[in-house]
Coordinates of N, CA and C in Angstrom, one line a residue:
M1 N 1.0 -1.3 0.0 CA 0.0 -0.3 0.1 C 0.8 1.2 -0.1
T2 N 0.7 2.1 -0.8 CA 2.2 3.5 -0.9 C 0.5 4.8 -1.1
S3 N 0.7 6.1 -0.5 CA 0.2 6.7 -0.6 C 1.2 7.8 -1.1
P4 N 0.5 9.1 -1.9 CA 0.9 10.2 -1.9 C 1.5 10.8 -1.1
I5 N 2.4 11.4 -1.2 CA 2.8 13.1 -0.2 C 3.1 14.0 -1.4
G6 N 2.2 15.2 -1.8 CA 2.5 15.8 -3.5 C 2.1 15.0 -4.6
T7 N 3.0 14.4 -4.8 CA 3.1 14.0 -5.9 C 4.0 13.0 -6.1
A8 N 4.8 12.8 -4.9 CA 5.4 11.7 -5.2 C 4.7 10.2 -4.5
D9 N 5.4 9.6 -4.8 CA 5.2 8.1 -4.1 C 5.9 7.5 -2.6
T10 N 5.0 7.7 -1.7 CA 6.2 7.7 -0.6 C 7.0 6.4 -0.4
T11 N 6.5 5.6 -0.9 CA 8.1 4.6 -0.7 C 9.2 4.7 -1.5
A12 N 9.1 5.5 -2.6 CA 10.2 6.6 -2.7 C 11.5 6.6 -2.3
L13 N 10.6 7.8 -1.2 CA 10.8 8.5 -0.6 C 12.7 7.9 0.2
F14 N 13.8 8.9 0.6 CA 14.5 8.5 1.2 C 14.3 10.0 2.8
M15 N 14.4 8.7 3.7 CA 14.0 9.6 5.1 C 15.1 8.7 6.0
L16 N 14.9 9.7 6.9 CA 16.3 9.5 8.2 C 15.7 10.2 9.6
H17 N 16.0 9.1 10.5 CA 15.2 9.8 11.8 C 16.1 9.7 12.8
G18 N 17.1 10.0 13.4 CA 18.1 10.0 14.2 C 18.1 11.1 15.3
C19 N 19.0 11.1 16.8 CA 19.3 11.6 17.0 C 21.1 12.1 17.3
L20 N 21.6 13.3 17.1 CA 22.9 13.7 17.7 C 22.8 13.8 19.5
R21 N 23.5 13.5 19.6 CA 24.3 13.7 21.0 C 24.6 14.2 21.6
S22 N 25.1 16.0 21.9 CA 26.0 16.6 22.1 C 26.8 16.3 23.3
T23 N 28.1 17.8 23.0 CA 29.4 16.9 24.5 C 28.4 17.9 25.6
P24 N 28.6 17.3 27.0 CA 27.4 17.5 27.9 C 26.9 19.3 27.7
G25 N 26.5 19.5 28.4 CA 25.8 21.2 28.2 C 25.6 21.9 26.8
N26 N 26.0 21.3 25.5 CA 25.8 22.0 24.5 C 24.8 21.1 23.4
G27 N 23.4 20.7 23.7 CA 22.7 20.5 23.3 C 22.0 21.7 22.6
Q28 N 21.9 23.2 23.2 CA 21.1 24.4 22.9 C 22.1 24.9 21.6
A29 N 23.2 24.6 21.7 CA 24.1 25.1 21.1 C 24.2 24.2 19.5
L30 N 24.1 22.9 19.7 CA 23.5 22.0 19.0 C 22.9 21.9 18.0
A31 N 21.6 22.2 18.7 CA 20.3 22.4 17.7 C 20.3 24.1 17.5
G32 N 21.1 25.0 17.7 CA 21.0 26.3 17.3 C 22.0 25.6 16.1
I33 N 22.9 25.0 15.9 CA 23.9 24.7 14.1 C 22.7 24.2 13.7
L34 N 22.1 23.3 13.9 CA 21.4 22.3 12.9 C 20.2 23.2 12.0
A35 N 20.1 24.2 13.1 CA 18.2 25.0 12.6 C 18.8 26.3 12.4
E36 N 19.6 26.2 11.6 CA 20.6 27.5 10.8 C 20.0 27.4 9.5
N37 N 19.9 26.0 9.4 CA 19.3 25.2 8.0 C 17.7 26.1 7.4
D38 N 17.5 25.8 8.4 CA 16.0 27.0 8.4 C 16.0 28.3 7.7
A39 N 16.8 28.9 7.6 CA 16.9 30.3 7.2 C 18.2 29.9 5.9
A40 N 18.4 28.8 5.7 CA 19.3 28.7 4.4 C 18.5 28.8 3.1
E41 N 19.4 28.7 2.4 CA 19.2 28.5 0.6 C 18.3 26.6 0.7
P42 N 17.7 27.2 -0.6 CA 17.3 26.1 -0.5 C 17.6 24.8 -0.9
M43 N 17.1 23.6 -0.3 CA 17.8 22.5 -0.6 C 17.0 21.3 -1.9
P44 N 17.8 21.3 -2.7 CA 16.8 20.8 -4.1 C 15.8 19.6 -2.9
G45 N 15.1 18.8 -3.5 CA 14.6 17.4 -2.9 C 14.8 17.3 -2.1
C46 N 14.3 18.7 -0.9 CA 14.5 18.2 0.7 C 13.1 18.7 1.0
R47 N 12.0 18.0 1.6 CA 10.4 17.4 1.6 C 10.4 18.2 2.9
L48 N 11.5 17.4 3.8 CA 11.7 18.2 5.6 C 12.9 18.2 6.4
Y49 N 12.6 18.9 6.4 CA 14.2 18.7 7.6 C 13.9 18.9 9.1
L50 N 13.2 18.5 10.2 CA 13.1 19.2 11.3 C 14.3 18.7 12.4
V51 N 14.3 19.8 13.1 CA 14.9 19.7 14.1 C 14.3 19.8 16.1
A52 N 14.5 18.8 16.4 CA 13.9 18.7 18.1 C 14.7 18.5 19.3
T53 N 14.2 19.4 19.8 CA 15.0 19.1 21.2 C 14.5 17.8 22.7
D54 N 15.1 17.5 22.9 CA 14.5 16.6 23.8 C 14.2 17.2 25.0
P55 N 12.4 17.6 25.9 CA 12.8 18.3 27.2 C 13.5 17.3 28.6
E56 N 13.8 16.0 28.4 CA 14.2 15.2 29.2 C 15.1 15.0 29.1
D57 N 16.1 15.5 27.5 CA 17.5 14.9 27.6 C 18.2 15.9 26.7
P58 N 18.5 17.3 27.9 CA 19.0 18.4 26.9 C 20.5 18.4 26.4
D59 N 21.0 16.9 26.6 CA 21.9 17.6 25.2 C 21.3 16.2 24.1
A60 N 20.0 15.7 23.9 CA 19.9 15.5 22.9 C 19.2 16.0 21.9
V61 N 19.4 15.8 20.5 CA 19.3 16.1 19.0 C 18.3 15.9 18.4
W62 N 17.6 16.1 18.2 CA 16.5 15.0 17.2 C 16.7 15.1 16.2
V63 N 16.5 14.6 14.9 CA 16.5 15.0 13.7 C 15.9 14.3 12.6
T64 N 15.1 15.0 12.1 CA 14.1 14.4 10.7 C 14.4 14.6 9.7
E65 N 14.7 13.9 8.2 CA 14.5 14.1 6.7 C 14.0 13.7 6.0
V66 N 13.2 13.9 5.4 CA 12.4 13.5 4.4 C 13.1 13.9 2.5
W67 N 13.5 13.4 1.8 CA 14.2 13.6 0.4 C 13.6 13.0 -0.4
D68 N 13.3 13.6 -1.7 CA 12.8 13.4 -3.1 C 13.9 11.9 -3.0
T69 N 15.3 11.2 -2.6 CA 16.0 10.9 -3.3 C 17.1 10.9 -2.2
E70 N 17.1 9.6 -2.8 CA 18.7 9.6 -1.5 C 20.3 10.5 -1.5
E71 N 19.9 10.4 -3.5 CA 20.9 11.3 -4.1 C 20.9 12.6 -4.2
H72 N 19.6 13.4 -3.9 CA 19.5 14.7 -3.2 C 20.0 15.2 -1.6
H73 N 19.8 14.3 -0.9 CA 20.2 13.8 0.3 C 21.6 13.8 0.2
Q74 N 22.2 13.4 -0.4 CA 23.7 13.4 -0.9 C 24.4 14.5 -0.9
A75 N 23.5 14.6 -2.1 CA 24.3 16.1 -2.9 C 23.9 17.2 -2.1
S76 N 22.7 17.5 -1.1 CA 22.9 18.6 -0.2 C 24.3 18.5 0.8
L77 N 24.8 17.2 1.4 CA 26.0 17.3 1.7 C 27.1 18.4 1.5
Q78 N 27.1 18.5 0.1 CA 28.5 19.5 -0.6 C 28.0 20.7 -1.0
I79 N 26.7 20.8 0.1 CA 27.0 22.8 -0.2 C 27.5 23.0 0.4
P80 N 28.4 24.3 -0.1 CA 29.3 25.0 1.3 C 28.7 25.2 2.3
A81 N 27.8 25.6 2.3 CA 26.9 26.5 3.5 C 26.8 24.7 4.7
V82 N 25.9 23.7 4.1 CA 25.9 22.4 5.1 C 26.8 22.5 5.5
Q83 N 28.3 22.3 4.3 CA 29.4 21.6 5.2 C 29.7 22.6 6.0
E84 N 30.0 23.6 6.2 CA 30.2 24.7 6.9 C 29.6 24.2 8.2
R85 N 28.5 24.4 8.3 CA 27.8 24.2 9.3 C 28.1 22.9 10.1
I86 N 28.3 21.5 9.6 CA 29.0 20.2 9.9 C 30.1 20.5 10.4
Q87 N 30.7 21.3 10.0 CA 32.0 21.9 10.6 C 32.4 21.8 12.0
R88 N 31.3 22.8 11.9 CA 31.0 23.4 13.6 C 30.4 22.8 14.9
A89 N 29.9 21.8 13.7 CA 28.9 20.6 14.5 C 29.4 19.7 15.1
L90 N 30.6 19.5 14.3 CA 31.9 18.1 15.2 C 32.0 18.5 15.8
P91 N 33.0 19.5 16.6 CA 33.6 19.4 17.8 C 32.2 19.4 19.0
I92 N 30.9 19.7 18.8 CA 30.4 19.2 20.0 C 29.5 18.0 19.9
I93 N 29.4 17.2 19.0 CA 28.8 15.6 18.8 C 29.5 15.0 19.5
D94 N 28.9 14.2 20.4 CA 29.3 12.9 21.0 C 28.9 11.8 20.3
R95 N 30.0 11.8 19.4 CA 29.6 10.9 18.3 C 29.3 8.8 18.9
E96 N 30.0 9.0 20.0 CA 29.3 7.6 20.3 C 28.4 7.5 21.1
G97 N 27.0 8.5 21.0 CA 26.0 8.3 21.4 C 24.7 8.9 19.9
M98 N 25.2 8.8 18.9 CA 24.3 8.6 18.2 C 23.7 7.5 17.6
T99 N 22.5 7.8 17.3 CA 21.7 7.0 16.6 C 21.4 7.4 14.9
S100 N 21.0 7.0 14.3 CA 21.1 6.9 13.0 C 20.0 5.9 12.5
H101 N 18.4 6.0 12.1 CA 17.5 5.1 11.5 C 16.7 5.8 9.8
R102 N 17.4 4.4 9.0 CA 16.8 4.7 7.5 C 14.9 4.4 7.4
L103 N 14.2 5.1 7.4 CA 12.8 4.7 7.4 C 12.1 4.5 6.3
Q104 N 11.5 3.3 6.0 CA 10.6 3.5 4.4 C 9.3 4.1 4.9
A105 N 8.8 4.9 4.3 CA 7.0 5.8 4.4 C 6.5 4.5 3.7
V106 N 5.3 4.8 4.5 CA 3.8 3.8 4.1 C 2.7 4.5 3.8
A107 N 2.7 6.1 4.4 CA 1.6 6.9 4.6 C 1.9 7.6 4.8
G108 N 1.3 8.9 4.4 CA 1.6 10.4 4.7 C 0.6 11.1 4.5
I109 N 0.1 12.7 4.8 CA -0.5 13.5 4.9 C 0.6 14.7 4.4
P110 N 0.6 16.0 2.9 CA -0.7 15.6 2.8 C -0.7 15.1 1.3
R111 N -1.7 14.7 1.0 CA -1.6 13.2 0.1 C -2.0 14.2 -1.6

C-alpha cells in the first residue's frame, strides 16, 4: 500500500531519523547550528528537515529528514553552507551517542 505525499510515491522517498547527542551542556548550541538550515538556501529535493530537542534530555537533538531521493540527500551534503555547519557542529557532537535510522514511508499527509 502506498499513499502519495504531494506528487511523490511515499515508498520512493528517502527518510532518515536520528539523535545527535551533544557533548555535555551543548545541546542548545548543537540544535542552534542544525536549525540554521531553516533560514539557509533551498535544498533541492528536501521535503522535510526537522530539528527537535528533548525536554527530558538537554544533550539530545533529534533530526528527521525526508528527501525525494537518497541522491538529493547526498547532494545536500556538498552545499558549502551545509559543510560549514557540519564543521562547526562536529566538535560538540558526542559521536558515541549518535543513532540514525533509515525509514520506509507507508503513508503520509498531505496526499
